[in-house]
Short mmCIF file of C-alpha atoms in Angstrom, two decimals:
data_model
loop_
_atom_site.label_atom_id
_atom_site.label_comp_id
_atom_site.label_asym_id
_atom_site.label_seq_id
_atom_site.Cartn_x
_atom_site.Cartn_y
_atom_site.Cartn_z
CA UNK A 91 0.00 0.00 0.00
CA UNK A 92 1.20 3.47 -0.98
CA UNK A 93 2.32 6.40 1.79
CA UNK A 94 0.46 9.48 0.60
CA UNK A 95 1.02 13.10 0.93
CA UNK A 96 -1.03 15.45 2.41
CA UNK A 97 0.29 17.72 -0.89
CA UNK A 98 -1.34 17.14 -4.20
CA UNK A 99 -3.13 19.03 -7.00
CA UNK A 100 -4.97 17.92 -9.76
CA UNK A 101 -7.30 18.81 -11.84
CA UNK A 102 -9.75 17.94 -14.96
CA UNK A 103 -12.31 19.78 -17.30
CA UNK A 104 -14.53 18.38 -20.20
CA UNK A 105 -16.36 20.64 -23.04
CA UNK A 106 -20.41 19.60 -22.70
CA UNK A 107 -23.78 20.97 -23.34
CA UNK A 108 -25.82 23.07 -20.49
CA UNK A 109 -28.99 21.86 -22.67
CA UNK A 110 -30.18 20.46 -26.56
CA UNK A 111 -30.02 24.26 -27.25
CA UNK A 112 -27.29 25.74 -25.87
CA UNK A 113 -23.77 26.00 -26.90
CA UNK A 114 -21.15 23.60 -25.78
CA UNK A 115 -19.04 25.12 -22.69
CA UNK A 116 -16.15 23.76 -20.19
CA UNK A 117 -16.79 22.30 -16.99
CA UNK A 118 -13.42 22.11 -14.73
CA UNK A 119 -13.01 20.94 -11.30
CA UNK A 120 -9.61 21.51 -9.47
CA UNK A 121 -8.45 19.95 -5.97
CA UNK A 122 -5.44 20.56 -3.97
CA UNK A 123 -4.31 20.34 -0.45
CA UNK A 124 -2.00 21.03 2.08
CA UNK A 125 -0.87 19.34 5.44
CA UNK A 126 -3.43 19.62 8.55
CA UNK A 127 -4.01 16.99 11.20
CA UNK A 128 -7.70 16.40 10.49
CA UNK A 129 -9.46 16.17 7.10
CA UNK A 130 -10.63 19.78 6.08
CA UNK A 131 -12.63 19.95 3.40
CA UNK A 132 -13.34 23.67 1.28
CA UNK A 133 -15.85 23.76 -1.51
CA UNK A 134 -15.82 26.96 -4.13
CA UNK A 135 -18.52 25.99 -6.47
CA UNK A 136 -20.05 28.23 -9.15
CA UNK A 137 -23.94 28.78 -8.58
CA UNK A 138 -24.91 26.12 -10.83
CA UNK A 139 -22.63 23.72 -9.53
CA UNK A 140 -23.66 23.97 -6.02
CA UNK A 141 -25.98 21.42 -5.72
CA UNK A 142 -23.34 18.72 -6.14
CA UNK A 143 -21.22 19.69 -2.96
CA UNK A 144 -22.82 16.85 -0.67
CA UNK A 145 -22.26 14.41 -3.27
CA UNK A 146 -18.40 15.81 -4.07
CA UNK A 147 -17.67 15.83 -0.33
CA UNK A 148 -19.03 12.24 0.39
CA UNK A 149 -16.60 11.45 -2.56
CA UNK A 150 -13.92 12.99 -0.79
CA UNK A 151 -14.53 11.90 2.76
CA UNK A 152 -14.70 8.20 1.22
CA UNK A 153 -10.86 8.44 -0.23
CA UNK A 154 -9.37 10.33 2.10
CA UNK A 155 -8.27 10.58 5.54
CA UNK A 156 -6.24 13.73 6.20
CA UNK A 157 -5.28 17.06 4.73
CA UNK A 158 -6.83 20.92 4.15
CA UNK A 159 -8.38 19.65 0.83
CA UNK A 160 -9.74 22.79 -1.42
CA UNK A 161 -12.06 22.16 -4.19
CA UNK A 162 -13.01 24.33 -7.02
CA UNK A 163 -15.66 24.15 -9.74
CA UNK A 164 -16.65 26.27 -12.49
CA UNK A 165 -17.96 26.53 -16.29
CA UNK A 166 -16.38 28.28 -18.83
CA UNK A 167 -17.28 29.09 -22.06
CA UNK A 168 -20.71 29.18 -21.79
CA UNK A 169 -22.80 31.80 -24.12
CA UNK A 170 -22.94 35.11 -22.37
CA UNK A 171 -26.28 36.59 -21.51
CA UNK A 172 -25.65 39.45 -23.28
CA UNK A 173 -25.12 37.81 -26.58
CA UNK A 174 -28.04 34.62 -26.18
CA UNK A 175 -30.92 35.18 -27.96
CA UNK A 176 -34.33 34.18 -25.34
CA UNK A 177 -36.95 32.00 -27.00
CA UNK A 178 -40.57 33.47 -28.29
CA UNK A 179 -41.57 30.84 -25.19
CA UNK A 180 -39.46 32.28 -22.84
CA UNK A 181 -40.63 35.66 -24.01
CA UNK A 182 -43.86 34.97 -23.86
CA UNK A 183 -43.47 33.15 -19.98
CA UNK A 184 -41.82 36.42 -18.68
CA UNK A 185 -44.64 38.73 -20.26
CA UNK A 186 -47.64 36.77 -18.36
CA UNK A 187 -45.36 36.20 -15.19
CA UNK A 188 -44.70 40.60 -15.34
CA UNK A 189 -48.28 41.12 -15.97
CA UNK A 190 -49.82 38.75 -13.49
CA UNK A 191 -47.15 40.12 -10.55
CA UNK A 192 -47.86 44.33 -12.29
CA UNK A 193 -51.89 43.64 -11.53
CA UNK A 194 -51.25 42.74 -8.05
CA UNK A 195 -48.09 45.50 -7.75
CA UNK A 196 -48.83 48.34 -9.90
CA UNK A 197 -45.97 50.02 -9.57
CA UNK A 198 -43.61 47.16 -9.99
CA UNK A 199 -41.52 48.49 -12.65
CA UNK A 200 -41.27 46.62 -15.96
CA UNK A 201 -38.34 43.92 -16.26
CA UNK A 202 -35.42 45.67 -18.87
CA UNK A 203 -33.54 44.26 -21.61
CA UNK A 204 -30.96 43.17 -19.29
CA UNK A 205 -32.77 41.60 -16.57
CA UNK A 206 -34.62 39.54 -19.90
CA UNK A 207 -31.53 38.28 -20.83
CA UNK A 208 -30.23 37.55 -17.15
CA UNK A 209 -33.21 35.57 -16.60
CA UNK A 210 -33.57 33.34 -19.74
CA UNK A 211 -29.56 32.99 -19.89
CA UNK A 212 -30.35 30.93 -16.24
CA UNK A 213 -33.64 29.47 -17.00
CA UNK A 214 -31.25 27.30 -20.25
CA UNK A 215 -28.92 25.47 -17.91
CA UNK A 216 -30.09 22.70 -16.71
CA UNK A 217 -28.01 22.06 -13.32
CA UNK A 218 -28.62 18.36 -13.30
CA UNK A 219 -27.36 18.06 -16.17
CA UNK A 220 -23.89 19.94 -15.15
CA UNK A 221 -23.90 17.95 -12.05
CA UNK A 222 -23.90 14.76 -13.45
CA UNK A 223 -20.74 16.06 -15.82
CA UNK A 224 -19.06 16.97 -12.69
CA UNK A 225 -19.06 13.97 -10.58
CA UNK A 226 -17.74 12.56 -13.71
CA UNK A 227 -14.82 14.83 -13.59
CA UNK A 228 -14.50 14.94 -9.59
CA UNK A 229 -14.12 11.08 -9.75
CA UNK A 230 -11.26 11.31 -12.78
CA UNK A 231 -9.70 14.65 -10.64
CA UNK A 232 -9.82 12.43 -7.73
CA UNK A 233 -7.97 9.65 -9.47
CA UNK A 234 -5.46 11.83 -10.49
CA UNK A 235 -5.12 13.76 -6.93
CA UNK A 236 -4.45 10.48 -5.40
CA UNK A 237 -1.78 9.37 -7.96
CA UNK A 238 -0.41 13.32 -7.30
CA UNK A 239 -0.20 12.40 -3.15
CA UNK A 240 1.07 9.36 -3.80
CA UNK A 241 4.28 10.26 -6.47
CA UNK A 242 5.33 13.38 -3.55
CA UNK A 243 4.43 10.29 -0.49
CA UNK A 244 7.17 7.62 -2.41
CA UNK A 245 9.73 10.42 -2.53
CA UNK A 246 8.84 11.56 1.51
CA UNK A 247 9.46 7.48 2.31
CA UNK A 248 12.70 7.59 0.27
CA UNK A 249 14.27 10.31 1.97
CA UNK A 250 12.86 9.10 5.60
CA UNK A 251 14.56 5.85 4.46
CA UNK A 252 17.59 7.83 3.85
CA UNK A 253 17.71 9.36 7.07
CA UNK A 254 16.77 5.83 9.29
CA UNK A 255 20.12 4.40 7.54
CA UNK A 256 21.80 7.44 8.61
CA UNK A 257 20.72 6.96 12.46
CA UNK A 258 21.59 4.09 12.75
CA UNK A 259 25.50 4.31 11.01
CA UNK A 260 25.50 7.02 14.09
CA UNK A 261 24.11 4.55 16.71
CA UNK A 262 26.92 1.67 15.94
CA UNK A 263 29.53 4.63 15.85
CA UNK A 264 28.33 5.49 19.38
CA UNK A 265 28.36 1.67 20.61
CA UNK A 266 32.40 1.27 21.00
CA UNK A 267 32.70 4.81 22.55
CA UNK A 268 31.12 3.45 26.08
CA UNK A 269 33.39 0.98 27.14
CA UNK A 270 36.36 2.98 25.52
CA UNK A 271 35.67 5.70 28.38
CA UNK A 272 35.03 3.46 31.15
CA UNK A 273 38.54 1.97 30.58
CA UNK A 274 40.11 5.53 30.36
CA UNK A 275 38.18 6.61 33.30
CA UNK A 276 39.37 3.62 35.22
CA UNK A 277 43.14 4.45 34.37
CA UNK A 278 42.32 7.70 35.45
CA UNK A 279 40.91 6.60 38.65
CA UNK A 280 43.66 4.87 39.16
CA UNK A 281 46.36 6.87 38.14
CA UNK A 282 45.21 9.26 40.76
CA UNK A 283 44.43 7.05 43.59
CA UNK A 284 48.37 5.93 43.15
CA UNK A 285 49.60 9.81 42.47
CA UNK A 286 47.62 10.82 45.86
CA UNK A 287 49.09 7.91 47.86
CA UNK A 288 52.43 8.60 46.85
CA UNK A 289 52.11 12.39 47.68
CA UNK A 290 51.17 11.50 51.38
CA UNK A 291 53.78 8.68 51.63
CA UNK A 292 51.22 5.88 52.40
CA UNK A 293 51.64 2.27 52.01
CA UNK A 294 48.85 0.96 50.96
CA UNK A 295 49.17 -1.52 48.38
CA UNK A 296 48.31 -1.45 44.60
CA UNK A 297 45.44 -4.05 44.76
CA UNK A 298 43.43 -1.62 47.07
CA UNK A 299 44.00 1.27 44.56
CA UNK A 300 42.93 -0.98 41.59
CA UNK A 301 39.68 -2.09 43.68
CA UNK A 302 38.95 1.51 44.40
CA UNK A 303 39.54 2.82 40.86
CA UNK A 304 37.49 -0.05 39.75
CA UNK A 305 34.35 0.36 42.01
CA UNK A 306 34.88 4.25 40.79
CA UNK A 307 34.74 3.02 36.75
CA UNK A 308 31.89 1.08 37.63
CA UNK A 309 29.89 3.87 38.93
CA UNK A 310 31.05 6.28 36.19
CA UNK A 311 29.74 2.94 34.06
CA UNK A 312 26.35 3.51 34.94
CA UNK A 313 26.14 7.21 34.64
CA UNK A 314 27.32 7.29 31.29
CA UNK A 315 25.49 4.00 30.20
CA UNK A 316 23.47 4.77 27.05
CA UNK A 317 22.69 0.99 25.93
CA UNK A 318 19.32 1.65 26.96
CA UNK A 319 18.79 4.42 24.69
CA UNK A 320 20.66 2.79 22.12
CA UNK A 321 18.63 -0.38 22.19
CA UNK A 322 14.83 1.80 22.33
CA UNK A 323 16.20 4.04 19.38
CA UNK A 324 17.02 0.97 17.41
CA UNK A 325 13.52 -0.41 17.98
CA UNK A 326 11.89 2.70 17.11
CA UNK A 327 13.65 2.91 14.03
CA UNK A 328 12.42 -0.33 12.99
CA UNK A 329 9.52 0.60 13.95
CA UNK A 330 9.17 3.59 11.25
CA UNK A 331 10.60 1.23 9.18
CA UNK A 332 8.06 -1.29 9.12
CA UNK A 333 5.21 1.18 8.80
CA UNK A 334 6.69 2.69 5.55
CA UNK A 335 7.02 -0.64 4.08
CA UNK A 336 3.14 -1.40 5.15
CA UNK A 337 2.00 2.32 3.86
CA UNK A 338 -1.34 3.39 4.74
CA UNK A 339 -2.63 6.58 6.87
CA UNK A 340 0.54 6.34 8.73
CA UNK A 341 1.21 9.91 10.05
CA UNK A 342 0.01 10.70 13.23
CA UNK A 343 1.87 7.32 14.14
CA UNK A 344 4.79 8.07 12.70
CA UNK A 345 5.00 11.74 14.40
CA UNK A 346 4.32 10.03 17.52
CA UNK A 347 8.11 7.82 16.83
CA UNK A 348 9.47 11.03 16.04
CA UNK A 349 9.02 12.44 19.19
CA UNK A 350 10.36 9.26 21.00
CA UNK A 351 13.20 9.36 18.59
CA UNK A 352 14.36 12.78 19.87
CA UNK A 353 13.49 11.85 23.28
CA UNK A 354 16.06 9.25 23.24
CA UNK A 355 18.63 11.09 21.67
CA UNK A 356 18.42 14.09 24.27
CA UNK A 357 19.15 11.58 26.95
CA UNK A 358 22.10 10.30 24.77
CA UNK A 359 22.97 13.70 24.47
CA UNK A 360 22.13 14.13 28.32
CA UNK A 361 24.66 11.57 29.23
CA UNK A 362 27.75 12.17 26.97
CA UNK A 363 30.93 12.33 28.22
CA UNK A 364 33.19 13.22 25.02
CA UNK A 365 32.55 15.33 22.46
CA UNK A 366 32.34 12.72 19.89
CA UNK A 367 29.29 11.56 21.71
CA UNK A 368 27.84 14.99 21.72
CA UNK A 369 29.11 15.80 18.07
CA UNK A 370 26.49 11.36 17.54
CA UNK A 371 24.04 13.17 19.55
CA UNK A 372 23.69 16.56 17.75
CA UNK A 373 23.27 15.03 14.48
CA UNK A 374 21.24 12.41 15.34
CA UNK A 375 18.75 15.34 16.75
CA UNK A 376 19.52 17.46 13.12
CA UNK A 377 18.53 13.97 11.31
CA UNK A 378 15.21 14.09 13.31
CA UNK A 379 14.20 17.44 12.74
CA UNK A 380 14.82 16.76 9.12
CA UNK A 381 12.30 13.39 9.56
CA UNK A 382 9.61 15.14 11.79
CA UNK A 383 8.96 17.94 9.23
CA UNK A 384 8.59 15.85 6.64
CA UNK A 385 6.35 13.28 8.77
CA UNK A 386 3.87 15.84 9.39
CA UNK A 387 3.30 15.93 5.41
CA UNK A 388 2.07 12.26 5.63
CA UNK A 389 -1.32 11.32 5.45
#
């Protein structure tokens, strides 16, 4: 199963006839979105289009889980009401709907040439007729918008993928360092414990300095132990792993690994005691940040 984007566009538009009368015109439809933790749906429909919104956003809601999803409708091309001639019927219809309404109202001024036109321009379309057209087109634009979310999803898994392999070179680069600095801290333990002795002329034997500088190492041991952290980042980078491969509406799970990604790398940070642990920890945090703002484009 494809990740998705929460970014697409698409759009599609067909040339049709309002009515058996009428010229043929455009119908479009356009939908794009953006990134937003719920699914936010925004219709901007023409007047004769409107009707079909319930039917568009049950389409929507159906194929979609997350995103701030605009779409926009509209006809083009369509014979102005300026230059459409009206019908001796729709004449005719207008003059006994003035007169009935100017007997009841008589001072209700008389309809003019432009209101005439206005009116029988409308009265041609025939909205079912665009609506049908348009689900048409929303379910090809929809086809399309998907394909668009999923193309910009596959590269968003590549480079995620990108950055999990570079984690984890960073984790086995910090695995050696630990018992590395327990040994030198040990030597330096003891190296000190002797140098002190020797400055105040005691006796006391080397074994008791090496058990001292070793119970000292051992507790530095556990202060700077970062297994832990290594061993829960690991998982948790499997973890992402596995949900790319399975794809899906995998974002708000995958933010939530983020988060205990960077968690465990501020403790690694937290506990460093060289500066080639701190330079692992920094950019394991930079890699992160790099992951969690690209997570939060996933549907």
């Amino acid at each position: 199963m494809a990740v998705y984007s929460m970014t697409g566009y698409a759009t599609a538009q067909s040339g049709t006839a309002a009515a058996t009368d009428a010229p043929r015109a455009a119908l479009g439809i356009e939908i794009r979105s953006v990134n937003s933790r719920f699914l936010d749906l925004t219709f901007k429909l023409s007047d004769d289009l409107r009707g079909a919104e319930p039917a568009l956003r049950e389409l929507l809601q159906s194929r979609l889980k997350r995103g701030k999803v605009e779409v926009r409708a509209w006809i083009e091309g369509r014979q102005d009401a300026a230059t459409r001639t009206p019908s001796p019927h729709d004449l005719q219809k207008l003059v006994a709907l003035q007169d009935g309404i100017q007997a009841w109202c008589p001072k209700a001024a008389p309809l003019s040439v432009a209101e005439i036109l206005q009116i029988t321009s409308r009265q041609s379309a025939q909205p079912g007729d665009w609506q049908d057209t348009l689900m048409d087109l929303g379910r090809q634009a929809m086809e399309a918008f998907l394909a668009s979310r999923a193309r910009e999803g596959a590269k968003l898994v590549e480079m995620l993928l990108d950055r999990l392999r570079q984690l984890r070179q960073l984790a086995r680069d910090a695995q050696p360092l630990i018992p590395a600095l327990v040994e030198q801290q040990r030597q330096r333990f003891l190296d000190r414990w002797n140098e002190a002795l020797g400055s105040a002329g005691a006796q006391t034997g080397s074994e008791a300095a090496q058990d001292r500088a070793l119970a000292e190492a051992t507790a530095y041991a556990i202060r700077i132990d970062v297994a832990e952290e290594l061993t829960r980042l690991d998982a948790h980078l499997a973890e992402i792993e596995r949900l790319l491969g399975k794809g899906g509406d995998v974002g708000k799970r995958l933010d939530f690994l983020i988060q205990e990604l960077h968690r465990e790398a501020n403790t690694l940070g937290s506990k460093s005691s060289s500066l080639e642990l701190t330079r692992i920890s920094v950019d394991m945090k930079v890699l992160i940040e790099q992951m969690r703002e690209q997570v939060q484009n996933l549907e």
